[in-house]
Tab-separated table of C-alpha atoms and ligand atoms in Angstrom:
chain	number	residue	atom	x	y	z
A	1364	UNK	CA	-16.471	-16.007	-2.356
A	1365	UNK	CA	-15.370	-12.402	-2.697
A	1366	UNK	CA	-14.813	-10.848	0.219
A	1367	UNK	CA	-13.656	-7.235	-1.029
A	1368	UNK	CA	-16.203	-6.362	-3.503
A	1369	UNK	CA	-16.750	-2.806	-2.683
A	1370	UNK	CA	-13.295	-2.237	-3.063
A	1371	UNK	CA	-12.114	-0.927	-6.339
A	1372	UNK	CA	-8.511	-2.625	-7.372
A	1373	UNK	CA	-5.715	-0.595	-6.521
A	1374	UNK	CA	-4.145	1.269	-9.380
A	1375	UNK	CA	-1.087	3.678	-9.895
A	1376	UNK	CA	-2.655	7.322	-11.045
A	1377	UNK	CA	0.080	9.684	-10.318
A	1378	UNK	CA	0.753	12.160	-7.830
A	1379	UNK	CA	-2.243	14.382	-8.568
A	1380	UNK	CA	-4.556	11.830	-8.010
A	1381	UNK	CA	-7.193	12.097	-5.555
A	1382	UNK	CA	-9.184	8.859	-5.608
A	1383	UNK	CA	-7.944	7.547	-1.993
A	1384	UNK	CA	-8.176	4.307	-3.492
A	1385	UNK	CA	-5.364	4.366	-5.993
A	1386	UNK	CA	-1.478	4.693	-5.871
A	1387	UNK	CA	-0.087	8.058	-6.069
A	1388	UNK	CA	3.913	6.850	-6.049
A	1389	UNK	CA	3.658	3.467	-6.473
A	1390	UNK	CA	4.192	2.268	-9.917
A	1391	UNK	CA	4.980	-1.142	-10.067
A	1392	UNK	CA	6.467	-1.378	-13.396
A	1393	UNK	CA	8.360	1.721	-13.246
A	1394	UNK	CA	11.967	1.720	-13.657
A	1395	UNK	CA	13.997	3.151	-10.975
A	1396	UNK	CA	18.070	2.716	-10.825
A	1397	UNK	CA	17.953	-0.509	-13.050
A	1398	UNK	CA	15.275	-1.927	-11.505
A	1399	UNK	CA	10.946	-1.880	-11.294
A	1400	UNK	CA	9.501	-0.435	-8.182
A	1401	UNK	CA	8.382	-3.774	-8.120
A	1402	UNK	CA	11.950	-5.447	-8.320
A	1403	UNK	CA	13.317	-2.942	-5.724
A	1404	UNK	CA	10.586	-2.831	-2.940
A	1405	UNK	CA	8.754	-6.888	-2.642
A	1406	UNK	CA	5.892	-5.653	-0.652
A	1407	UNK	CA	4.462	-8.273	1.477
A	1408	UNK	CA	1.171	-8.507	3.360
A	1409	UNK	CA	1.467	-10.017	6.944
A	1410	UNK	CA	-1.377	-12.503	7.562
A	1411	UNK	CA	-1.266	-11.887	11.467
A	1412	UNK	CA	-2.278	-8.282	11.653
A	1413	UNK	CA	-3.896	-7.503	8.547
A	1414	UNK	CA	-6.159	-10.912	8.576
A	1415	UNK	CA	-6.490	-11.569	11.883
A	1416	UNK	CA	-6.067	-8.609	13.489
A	1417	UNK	CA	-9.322	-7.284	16.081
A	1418	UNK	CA	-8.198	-4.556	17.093
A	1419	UNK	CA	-8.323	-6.191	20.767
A	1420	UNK	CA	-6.002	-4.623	23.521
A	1421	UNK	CA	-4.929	-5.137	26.417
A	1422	UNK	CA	-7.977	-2.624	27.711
A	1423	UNK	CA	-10.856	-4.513	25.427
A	1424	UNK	CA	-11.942	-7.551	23.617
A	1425	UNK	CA	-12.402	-7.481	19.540
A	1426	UNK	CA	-13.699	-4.728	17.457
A	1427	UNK	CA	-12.702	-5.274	13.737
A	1428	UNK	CA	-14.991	-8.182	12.383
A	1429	UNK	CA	-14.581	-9.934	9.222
A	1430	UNK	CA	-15.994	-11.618	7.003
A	1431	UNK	CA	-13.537	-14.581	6.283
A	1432	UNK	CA	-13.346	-14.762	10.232
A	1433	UNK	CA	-17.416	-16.018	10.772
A	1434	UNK	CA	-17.467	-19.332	10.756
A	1435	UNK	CA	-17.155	-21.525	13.819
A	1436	UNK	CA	-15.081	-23.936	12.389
A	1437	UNK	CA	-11.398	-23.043	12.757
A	1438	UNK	CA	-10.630	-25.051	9.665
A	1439	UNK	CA	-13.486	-23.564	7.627
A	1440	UNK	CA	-11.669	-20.170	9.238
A	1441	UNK	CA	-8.976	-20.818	8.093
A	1442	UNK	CA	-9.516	-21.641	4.461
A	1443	UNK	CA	-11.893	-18.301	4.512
A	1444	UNK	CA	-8.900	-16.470	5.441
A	1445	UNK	CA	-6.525	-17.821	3.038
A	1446	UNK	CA	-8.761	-16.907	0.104
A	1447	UNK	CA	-9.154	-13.402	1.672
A	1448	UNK	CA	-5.351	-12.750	1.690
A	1449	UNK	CA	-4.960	-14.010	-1.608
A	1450	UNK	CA	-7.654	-11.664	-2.996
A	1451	UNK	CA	-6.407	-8.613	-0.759
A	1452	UNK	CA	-3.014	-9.350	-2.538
A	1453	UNK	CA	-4.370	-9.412	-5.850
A	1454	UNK	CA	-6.709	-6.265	-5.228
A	1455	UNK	CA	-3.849	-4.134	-4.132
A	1456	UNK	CA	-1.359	-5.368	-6.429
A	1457	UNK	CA	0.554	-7.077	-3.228
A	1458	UNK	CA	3.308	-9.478	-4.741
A	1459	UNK	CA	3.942	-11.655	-1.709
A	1460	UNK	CA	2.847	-12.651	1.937
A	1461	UNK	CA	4.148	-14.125	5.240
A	1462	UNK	CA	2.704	-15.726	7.855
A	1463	UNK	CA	3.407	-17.886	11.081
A	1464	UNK	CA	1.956	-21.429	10.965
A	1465	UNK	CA	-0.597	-20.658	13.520
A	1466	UNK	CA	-2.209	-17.516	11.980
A	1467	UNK	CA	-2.675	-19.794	8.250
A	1468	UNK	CA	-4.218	-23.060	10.393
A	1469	UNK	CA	-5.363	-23.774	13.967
A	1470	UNK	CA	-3.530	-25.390	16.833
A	1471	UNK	CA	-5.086	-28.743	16.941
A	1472	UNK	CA	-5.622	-31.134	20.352
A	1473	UNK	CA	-2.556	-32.694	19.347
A	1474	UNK	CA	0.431	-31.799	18.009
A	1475	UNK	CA	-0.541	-34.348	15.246
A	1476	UNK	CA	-3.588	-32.733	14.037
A	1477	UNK	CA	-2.032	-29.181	13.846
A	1478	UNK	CA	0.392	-30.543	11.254
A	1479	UNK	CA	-2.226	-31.819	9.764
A	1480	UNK	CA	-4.042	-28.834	9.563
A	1481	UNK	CA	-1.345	-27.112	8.215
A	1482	UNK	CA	-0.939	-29.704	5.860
A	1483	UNK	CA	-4.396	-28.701	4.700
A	1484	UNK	CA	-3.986	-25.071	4.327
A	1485	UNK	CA	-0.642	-25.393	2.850
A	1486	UNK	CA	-2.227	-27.009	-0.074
A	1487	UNK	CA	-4.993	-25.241	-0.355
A	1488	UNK	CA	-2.055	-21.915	-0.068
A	1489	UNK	CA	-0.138	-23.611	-2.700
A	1490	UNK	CA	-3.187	-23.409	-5.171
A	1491	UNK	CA	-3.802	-20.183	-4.691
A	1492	UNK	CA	-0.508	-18.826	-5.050
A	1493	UNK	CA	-0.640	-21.098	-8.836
A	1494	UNK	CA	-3.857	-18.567	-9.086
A	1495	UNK	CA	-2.842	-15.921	-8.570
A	1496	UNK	CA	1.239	-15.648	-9.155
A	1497	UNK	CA	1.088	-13.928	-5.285
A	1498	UNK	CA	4.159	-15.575	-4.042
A	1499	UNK	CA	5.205	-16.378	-0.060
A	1500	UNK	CA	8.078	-14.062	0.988
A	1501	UNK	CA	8.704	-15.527	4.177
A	1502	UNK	CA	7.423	-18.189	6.568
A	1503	UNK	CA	7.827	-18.815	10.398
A	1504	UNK	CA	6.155	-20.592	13.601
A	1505	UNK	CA	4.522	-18.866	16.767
A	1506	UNK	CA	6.404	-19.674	19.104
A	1507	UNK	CA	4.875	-17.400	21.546
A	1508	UNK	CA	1.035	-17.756	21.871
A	1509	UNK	CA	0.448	-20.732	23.365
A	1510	UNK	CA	1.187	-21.211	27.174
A	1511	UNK	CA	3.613	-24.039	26.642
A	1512	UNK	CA	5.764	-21.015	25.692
A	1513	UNK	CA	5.205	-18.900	28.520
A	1514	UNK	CA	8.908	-19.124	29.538
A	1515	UNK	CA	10.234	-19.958	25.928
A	1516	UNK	CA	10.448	-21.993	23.120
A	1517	UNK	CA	14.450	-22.877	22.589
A	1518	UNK	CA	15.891	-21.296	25.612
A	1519	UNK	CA	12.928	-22.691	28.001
A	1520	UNK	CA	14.421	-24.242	31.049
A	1521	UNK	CA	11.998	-27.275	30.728
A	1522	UNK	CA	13.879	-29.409	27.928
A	1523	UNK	CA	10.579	-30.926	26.563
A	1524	UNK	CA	9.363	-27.854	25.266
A	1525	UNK	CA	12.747	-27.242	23.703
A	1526	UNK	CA	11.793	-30.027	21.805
A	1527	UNK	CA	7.924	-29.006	21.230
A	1528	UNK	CA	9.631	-26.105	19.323
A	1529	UNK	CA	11.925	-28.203	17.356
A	1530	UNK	CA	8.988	-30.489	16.064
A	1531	UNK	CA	6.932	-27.184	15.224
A	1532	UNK	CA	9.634	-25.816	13.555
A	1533	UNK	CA	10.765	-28.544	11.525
A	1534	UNK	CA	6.599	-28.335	9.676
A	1535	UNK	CA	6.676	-24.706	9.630
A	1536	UNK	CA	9.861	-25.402	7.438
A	1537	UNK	CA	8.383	-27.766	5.626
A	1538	UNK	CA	5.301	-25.978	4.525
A	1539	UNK	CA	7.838	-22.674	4.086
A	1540	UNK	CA	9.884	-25.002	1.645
A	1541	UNK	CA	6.456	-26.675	-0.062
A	1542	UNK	CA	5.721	-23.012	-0.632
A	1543	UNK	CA	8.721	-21.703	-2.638
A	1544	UNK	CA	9.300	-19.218	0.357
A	1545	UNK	CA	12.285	-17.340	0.033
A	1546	UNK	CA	13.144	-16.660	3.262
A	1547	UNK	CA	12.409	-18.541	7.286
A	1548	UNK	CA	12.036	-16.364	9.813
A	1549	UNK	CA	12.992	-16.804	13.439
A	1550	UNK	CA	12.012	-13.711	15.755
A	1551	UNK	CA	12.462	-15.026	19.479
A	1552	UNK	CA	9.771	-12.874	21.475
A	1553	UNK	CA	9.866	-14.892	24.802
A	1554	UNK	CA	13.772	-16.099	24.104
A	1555	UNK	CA	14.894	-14.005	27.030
A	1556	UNK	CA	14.471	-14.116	30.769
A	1557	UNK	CA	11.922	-11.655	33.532
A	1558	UNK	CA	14.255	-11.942	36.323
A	1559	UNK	CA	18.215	-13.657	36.771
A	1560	UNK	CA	17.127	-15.296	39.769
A	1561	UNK	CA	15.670	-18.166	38.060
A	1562	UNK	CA	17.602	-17.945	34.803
A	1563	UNK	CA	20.782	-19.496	33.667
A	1564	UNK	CA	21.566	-16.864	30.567
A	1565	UNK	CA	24.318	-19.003	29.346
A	1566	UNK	CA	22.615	-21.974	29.516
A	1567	UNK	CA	19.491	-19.715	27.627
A	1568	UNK	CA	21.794	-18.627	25.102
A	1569	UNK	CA	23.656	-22.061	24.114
A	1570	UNK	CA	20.394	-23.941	23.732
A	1571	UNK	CA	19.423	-21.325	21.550
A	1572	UNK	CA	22.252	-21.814	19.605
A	1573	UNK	CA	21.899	-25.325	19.306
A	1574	UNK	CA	18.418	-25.276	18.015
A	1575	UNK	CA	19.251	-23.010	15.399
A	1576	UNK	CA	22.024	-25.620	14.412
A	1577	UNK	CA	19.684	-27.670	14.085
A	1578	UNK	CA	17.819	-25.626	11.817
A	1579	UNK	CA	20.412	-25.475	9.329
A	1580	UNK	CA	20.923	-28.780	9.009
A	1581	UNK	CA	17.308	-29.681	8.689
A	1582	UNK	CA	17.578	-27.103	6.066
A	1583	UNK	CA	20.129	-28.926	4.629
A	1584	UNK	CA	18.329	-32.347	4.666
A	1585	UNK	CA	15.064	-30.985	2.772
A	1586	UNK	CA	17.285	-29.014	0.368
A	1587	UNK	CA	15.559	-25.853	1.581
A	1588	UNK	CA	17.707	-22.812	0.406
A	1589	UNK	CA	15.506	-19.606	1.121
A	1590	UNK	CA	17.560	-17.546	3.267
A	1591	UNK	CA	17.559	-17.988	7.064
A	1592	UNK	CA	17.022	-14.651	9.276
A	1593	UNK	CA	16.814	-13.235	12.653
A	1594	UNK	CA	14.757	-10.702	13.632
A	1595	UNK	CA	16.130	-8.528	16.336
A	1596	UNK	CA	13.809	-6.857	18.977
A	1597	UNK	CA	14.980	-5.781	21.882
A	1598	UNK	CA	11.946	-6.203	24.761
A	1599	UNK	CA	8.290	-7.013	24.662
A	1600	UNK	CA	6.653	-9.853	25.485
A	1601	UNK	CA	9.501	-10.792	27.487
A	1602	UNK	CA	11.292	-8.142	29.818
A	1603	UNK	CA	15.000	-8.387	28.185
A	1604	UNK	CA	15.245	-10.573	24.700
A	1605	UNK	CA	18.767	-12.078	24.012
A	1606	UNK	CA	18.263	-10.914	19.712
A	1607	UNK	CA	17.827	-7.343	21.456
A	1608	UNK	CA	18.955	-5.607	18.023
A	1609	UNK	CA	21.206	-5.741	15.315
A	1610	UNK	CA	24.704	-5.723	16.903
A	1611	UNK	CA	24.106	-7.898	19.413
A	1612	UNK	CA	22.660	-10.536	16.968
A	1613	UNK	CA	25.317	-10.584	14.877
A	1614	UNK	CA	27.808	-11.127	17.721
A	1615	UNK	CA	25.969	-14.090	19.053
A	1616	UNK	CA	26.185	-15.617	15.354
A	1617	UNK	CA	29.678	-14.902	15.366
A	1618	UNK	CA	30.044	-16.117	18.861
A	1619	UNK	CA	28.356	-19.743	17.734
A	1620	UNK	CA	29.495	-20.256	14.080
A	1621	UNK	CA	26.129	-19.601	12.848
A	1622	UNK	CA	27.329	-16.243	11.068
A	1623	UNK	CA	27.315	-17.720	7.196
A	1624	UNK	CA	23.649	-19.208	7.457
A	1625	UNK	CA	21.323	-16.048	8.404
A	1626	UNK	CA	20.963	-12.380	8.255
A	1627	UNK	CA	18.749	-10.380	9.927
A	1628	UNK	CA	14.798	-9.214	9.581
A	1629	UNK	CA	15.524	-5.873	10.759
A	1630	UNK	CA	12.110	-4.128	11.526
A	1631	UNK	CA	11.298	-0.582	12.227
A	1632	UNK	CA	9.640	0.129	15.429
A	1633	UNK	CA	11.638	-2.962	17.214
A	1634	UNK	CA	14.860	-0.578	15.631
A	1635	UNK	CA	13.100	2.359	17.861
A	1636	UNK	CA	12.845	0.091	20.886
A	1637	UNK	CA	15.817	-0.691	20.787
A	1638	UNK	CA	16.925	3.171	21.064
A	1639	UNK	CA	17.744	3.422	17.850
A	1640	UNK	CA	16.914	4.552	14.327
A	1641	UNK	CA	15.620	2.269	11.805
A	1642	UNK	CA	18.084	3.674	9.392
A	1643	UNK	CA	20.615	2.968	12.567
A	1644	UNK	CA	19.878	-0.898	12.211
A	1645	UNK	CA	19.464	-1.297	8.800
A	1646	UNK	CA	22.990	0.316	8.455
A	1647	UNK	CA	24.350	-2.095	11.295
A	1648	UNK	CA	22.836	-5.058	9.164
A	1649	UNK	CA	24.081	-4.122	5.693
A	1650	UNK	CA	27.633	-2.896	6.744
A	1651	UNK	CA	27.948	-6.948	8.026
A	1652	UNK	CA	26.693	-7.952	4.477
A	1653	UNK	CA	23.483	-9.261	6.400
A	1654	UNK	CA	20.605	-7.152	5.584
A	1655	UNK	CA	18.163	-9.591	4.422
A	1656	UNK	CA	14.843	-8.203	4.920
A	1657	UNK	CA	12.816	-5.758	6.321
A	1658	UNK	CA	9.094	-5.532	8.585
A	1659	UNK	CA	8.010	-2.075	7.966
A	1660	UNK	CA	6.404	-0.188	10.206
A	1661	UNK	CA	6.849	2.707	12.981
A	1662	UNK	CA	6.313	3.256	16.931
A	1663	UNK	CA	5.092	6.016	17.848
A	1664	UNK	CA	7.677	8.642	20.126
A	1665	UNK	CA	5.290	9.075	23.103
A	1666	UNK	CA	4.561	5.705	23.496
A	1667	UNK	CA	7.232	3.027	24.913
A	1668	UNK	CA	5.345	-0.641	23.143
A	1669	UNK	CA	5.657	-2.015	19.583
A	1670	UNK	CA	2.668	-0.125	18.096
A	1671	UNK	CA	3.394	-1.455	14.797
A	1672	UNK	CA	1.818	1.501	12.946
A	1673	UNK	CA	1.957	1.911	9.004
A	1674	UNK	CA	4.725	3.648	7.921
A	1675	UNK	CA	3.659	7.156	6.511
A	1676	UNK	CA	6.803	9.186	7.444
A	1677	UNK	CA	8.723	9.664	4.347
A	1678	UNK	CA	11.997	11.016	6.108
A	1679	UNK	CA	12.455	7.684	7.437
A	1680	UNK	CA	11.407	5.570	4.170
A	1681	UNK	CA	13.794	8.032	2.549
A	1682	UNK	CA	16.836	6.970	4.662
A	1683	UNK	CA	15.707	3.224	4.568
A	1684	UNK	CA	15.772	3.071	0.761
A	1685	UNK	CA	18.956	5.141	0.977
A	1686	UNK	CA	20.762	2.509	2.865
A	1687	UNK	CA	18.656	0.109	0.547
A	1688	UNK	CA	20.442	1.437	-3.027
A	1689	UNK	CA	23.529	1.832	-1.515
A	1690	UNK	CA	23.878	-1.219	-0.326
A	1691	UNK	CA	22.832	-3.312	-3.086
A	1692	UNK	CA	19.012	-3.983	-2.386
A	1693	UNK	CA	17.117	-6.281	-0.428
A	1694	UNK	CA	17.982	-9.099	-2.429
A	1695	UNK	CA	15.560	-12.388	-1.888
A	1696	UNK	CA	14.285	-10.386	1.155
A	1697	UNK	CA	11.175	-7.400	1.144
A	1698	UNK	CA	8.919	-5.064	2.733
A	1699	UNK	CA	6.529	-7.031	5.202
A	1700	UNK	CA	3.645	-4.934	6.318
A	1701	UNK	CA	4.513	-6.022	9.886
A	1702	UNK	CA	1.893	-3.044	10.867
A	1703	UNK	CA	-1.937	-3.389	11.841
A	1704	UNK	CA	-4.844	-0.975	11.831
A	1705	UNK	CA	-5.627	1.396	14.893
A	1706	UNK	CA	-8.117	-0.027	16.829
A	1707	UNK	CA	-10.573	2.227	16.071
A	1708	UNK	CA	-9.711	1.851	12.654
A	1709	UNK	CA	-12.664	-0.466	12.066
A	1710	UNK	CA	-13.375	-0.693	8.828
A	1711	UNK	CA	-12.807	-3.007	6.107
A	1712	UNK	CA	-11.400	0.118	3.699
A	1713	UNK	CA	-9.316	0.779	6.325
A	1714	UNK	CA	-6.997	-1.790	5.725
A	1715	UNK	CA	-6.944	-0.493	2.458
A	1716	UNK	CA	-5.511	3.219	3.218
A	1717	UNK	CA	-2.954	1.842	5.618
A	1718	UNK	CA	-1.679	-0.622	3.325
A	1719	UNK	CA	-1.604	2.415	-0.033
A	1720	UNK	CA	-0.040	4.570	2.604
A	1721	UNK	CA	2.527	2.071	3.390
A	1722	UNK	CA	3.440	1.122	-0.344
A	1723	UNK	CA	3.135	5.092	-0.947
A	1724	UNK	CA	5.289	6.355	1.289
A	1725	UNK	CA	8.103	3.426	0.456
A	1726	UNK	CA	7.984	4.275	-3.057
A	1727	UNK	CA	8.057	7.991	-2.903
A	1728	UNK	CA	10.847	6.920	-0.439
A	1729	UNK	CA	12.578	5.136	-3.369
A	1730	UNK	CA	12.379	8.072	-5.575
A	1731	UNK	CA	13.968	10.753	-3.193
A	1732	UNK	CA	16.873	8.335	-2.399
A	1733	UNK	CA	17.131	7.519	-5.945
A	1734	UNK	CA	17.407	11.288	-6.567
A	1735	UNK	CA	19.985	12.439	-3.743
A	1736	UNK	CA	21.627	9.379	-4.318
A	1737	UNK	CA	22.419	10.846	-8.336
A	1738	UNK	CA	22.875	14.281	-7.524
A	1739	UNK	CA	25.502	13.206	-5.373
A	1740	UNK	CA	26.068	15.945	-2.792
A	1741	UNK	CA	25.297	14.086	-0.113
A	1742	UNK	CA	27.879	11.355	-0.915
A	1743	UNK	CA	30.312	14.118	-1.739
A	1744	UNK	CA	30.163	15.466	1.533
A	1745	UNK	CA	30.483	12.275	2.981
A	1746	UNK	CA	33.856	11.478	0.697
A	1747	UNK	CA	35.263	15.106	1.393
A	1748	UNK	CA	34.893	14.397	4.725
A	1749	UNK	CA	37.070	11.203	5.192
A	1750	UNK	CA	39.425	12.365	2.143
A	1751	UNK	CA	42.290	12.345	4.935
A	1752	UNK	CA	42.560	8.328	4.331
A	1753	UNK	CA	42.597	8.392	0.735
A	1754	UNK	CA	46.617	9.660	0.231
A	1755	UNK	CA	49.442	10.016	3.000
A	1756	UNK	CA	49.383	9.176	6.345
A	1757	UNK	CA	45.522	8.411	6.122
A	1758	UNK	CA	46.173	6.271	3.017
A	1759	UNK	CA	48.969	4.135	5.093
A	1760	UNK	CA	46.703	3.625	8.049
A	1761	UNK	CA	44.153	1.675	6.247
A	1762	UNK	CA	46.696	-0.349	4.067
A	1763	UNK	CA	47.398	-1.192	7.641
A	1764	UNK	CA	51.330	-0.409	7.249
A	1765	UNK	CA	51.144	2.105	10.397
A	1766	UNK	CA	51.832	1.737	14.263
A	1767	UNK	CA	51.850	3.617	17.050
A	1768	UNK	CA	55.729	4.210	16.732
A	1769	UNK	CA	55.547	5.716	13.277
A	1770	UNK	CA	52.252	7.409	14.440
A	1771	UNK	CA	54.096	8.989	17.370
A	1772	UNK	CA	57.018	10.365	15.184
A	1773	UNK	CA	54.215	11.666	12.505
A	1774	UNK	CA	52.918	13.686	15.178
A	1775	UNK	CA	55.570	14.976	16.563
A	1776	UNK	CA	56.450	16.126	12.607
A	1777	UNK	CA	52.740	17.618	12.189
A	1778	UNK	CA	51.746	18.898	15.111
A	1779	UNK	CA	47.823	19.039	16.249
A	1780	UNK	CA	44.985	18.526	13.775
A	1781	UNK	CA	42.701	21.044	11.960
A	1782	UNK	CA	39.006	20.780	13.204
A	1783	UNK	CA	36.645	20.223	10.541
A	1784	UNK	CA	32.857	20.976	10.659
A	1785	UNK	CA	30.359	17.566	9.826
A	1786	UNK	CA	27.831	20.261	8.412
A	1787	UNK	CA	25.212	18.834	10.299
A	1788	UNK	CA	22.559	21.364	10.035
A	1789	UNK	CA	23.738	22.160	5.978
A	1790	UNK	CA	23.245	18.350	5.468
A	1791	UNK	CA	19.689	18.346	7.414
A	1792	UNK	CA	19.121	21.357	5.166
A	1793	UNK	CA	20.375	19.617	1.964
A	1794	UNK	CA	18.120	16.758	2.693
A	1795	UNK	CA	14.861	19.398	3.073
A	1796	UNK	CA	15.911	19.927	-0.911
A	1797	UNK	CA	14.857	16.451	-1.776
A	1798	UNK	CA	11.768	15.532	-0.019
B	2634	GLC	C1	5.462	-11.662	15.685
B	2634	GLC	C2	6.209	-10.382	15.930
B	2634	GLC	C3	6.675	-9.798	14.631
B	2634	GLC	C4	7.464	-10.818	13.878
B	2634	GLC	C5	6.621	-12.029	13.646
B	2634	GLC	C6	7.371	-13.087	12.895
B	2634	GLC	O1	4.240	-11.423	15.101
B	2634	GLC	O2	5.405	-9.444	16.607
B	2634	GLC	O3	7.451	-8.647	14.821
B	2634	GLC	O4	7.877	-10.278	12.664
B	2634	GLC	O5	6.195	-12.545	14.869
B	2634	GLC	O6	7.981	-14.003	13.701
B	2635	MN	MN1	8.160	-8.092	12.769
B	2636	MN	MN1	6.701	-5.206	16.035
């Protein structure tokens, strides 16, 4: 069955192009830095939003139907949908996908038959992705939807669903490892608390801990070696969320000796949550060597929720691919499409220009950092302006040979310090230049 057969495949035609349908940046096979577009960016598709998604809010029930989503068997659903991911990948030249266990296969009525029927799906994934060459970026399991997980999965006070999650886990690993995957994600959206009176938050945070120790060493029993990550987010579903963004992640893995087995999934709009700037958390992931992927998307600045709109704002791809290149790439991680359609986006070509936009505006993103990046102002300015540690008494503080007795006596030798201008505005300026 094809289920996009009005829709032309997606092709690169250059920045004059007008055809809505094509790719006026993105050009797979081009070399950037070393590397293919391709090699640099690892687009994914998400199959929650983009496959399932309605357009249903909290106001009103459904309005985007689909084809692959008609028939009233889940498991007939199911398979529709696969094949319709795998052919939206291969339309729009989409090298890999994620999804959670239940958005591939349905919850059963027992936990037995939802393995099962991700057994099923997994397979019939597995063929597909021998089809086609689309290959899974990351996996993960919901851990949110169902009511058992209305006051968490790992950090829920009622031990027997801590050990619902485990079980769930340990297939969604399992099919992620079948699958080649390269990556497992873990994004805890109701690992948090409403209200300290009825919350222990050390307790919370140790079981947490423990279950992800027991993650890595299931890892380690199945040999799976795709790269463990946590994605940070600060609030939403649950009031306050213990991985509330990138800092205070990577001091809990520090905290629990869990530092060496994951990095983070550091996505946009959760970044702007948060109060910061994607670029912000990115920056805060890669300085700790643990940038290991990336959900693209935005919020939107009058709105306080996780719209997860498609990215179309080049100033911020621009800075994420800065911190990208200059940090040595994404590595086994990639761009997930963590983003759905407006709701009154309702059409099936719809998902189309959000998903060109997206790759569009990441690409062109890739070529302005590429381009700033060799000109090599804007790292100038940034050298000039901490050139104070590179000789003297700069050079001796970071060889670490100073204290605060030599420090005092330097002082009293050189007298106050010149103020220097950061150039903000000349920078901001500078910056115009490129995009
Ligand atoms: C949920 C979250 C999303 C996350 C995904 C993977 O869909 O909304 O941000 O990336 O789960 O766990
Ligand atoms: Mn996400
Ligand atoms: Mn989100």
């Amino acid at each position: 069955m094809n289920f996009f057969d009005n829709i032309p495949t997606i092709r690169y035609q250059g920045p004059e192009a007008t055809d809505p349908f094509s790719f006026r940046y993105y050009d797979a096979e081009r070399m950037v830095a070393g590397k293919t577009m391709a090699e640099h960016l690892r687009f994914a598709v998400s199959c929650w939003h983009t496959f399932l998604g309605t357009g249903q809010d909290i106001f009103g029930s459904a309005v985007h139907s689909r084809s692959w989503s008609g028939a009233n068997d889940p498991m007939e659903r199911a398979r529709m949908t696969i094949r319709a991911a795998f052919e939206f990948c291969q339309k729009i030249g989409m090298q890999y996908y994620c999804f959670h266990d239940r958005d591939i296969a349905p919850e059963g009525e027992t936990f037995a038959q939802s393995c099962k029927n991700l057994e099923e799906i997994v397979k019939l994934a597995g063929e597909l992705q021998k089809e086609t060459g689309v290959k899974l970026l990351w996996g993960t399991a919901n851990l949110f939807s169902n009511p058992r997980f209305t006051h968490g999965a790992s950090t829920n006070p009622n031990a027997h669903v801590f050990a619902y999650a485990a079980a769930q886990v340990k297939h969604a690993m399992d099919a992620t490892k079948e699958l080649g995957g390269d990556g497992y994600v873990f994004w805890g959206g109701r690992e948090g608390y409403e209200t300290l009176l009825n919350t222990d938050m050390k307790k919370e945070q140790e079981n947490l801990a423990t279950f992800l120790h027991m993650a890595v060493d299931y890892a380690k029993k199945i040999g799976f070696t795709g790269q463990f990550l946590i994605e940070p987010k600060p609030k939403e579903p649950t009031k306050h969320q213990y991985d509330f963004d990138a800092g205070t992640v990577l001091g809990f893995l520090r905290a629990y000796g869990l530092i060496d087995h994951f990095k983070l999934n550091i996505e946009a709009n959760h970044a702007t949550l948060a109060g910061h700037t994607f670029a912000h958390e990115l920056t805060v992931a890669a300085s700790a060597g643990k940038l290991g992927s990336i959900d693209v998307n935005r919020g939107d600045l009058l709105l306080g929720w996780d719209t997860d709109q498609f990215p179309t704002d080049l100033y911020e791809t621009t800075q994420a691919m800065l911190v990208l290149l200059q940090h040595g790439g994404i590595g086994r991680g990639g761009l997930n499409f963590d983003a759905k359609l407006r709701r009154g986006s309702t059409d099936l070509e719809d998902l189309f220009h959000a998903h060109i936009g997206g790759m569009d505006t990441f690409a062109r993103g890739l070529l302005v950092a590429d381009k700033i990046i060799s000109d090599g102002k804007l790292n100038d300015c940034i050298a000039k302006r901490y050139s104070s540690y590179e000789s003297g008494i700069g050079k001796t503080i970071r060889d670490g040979k100073a204290d605060f007795d030599m420090l005092e006596k330097w002082i009293l030798e050189n007298g106050e310090p010149k103020l220097m201008s950061g150039r903000q505005e000349y920078l901001e300026n500078l910056l115009n230049c490129y995009i």
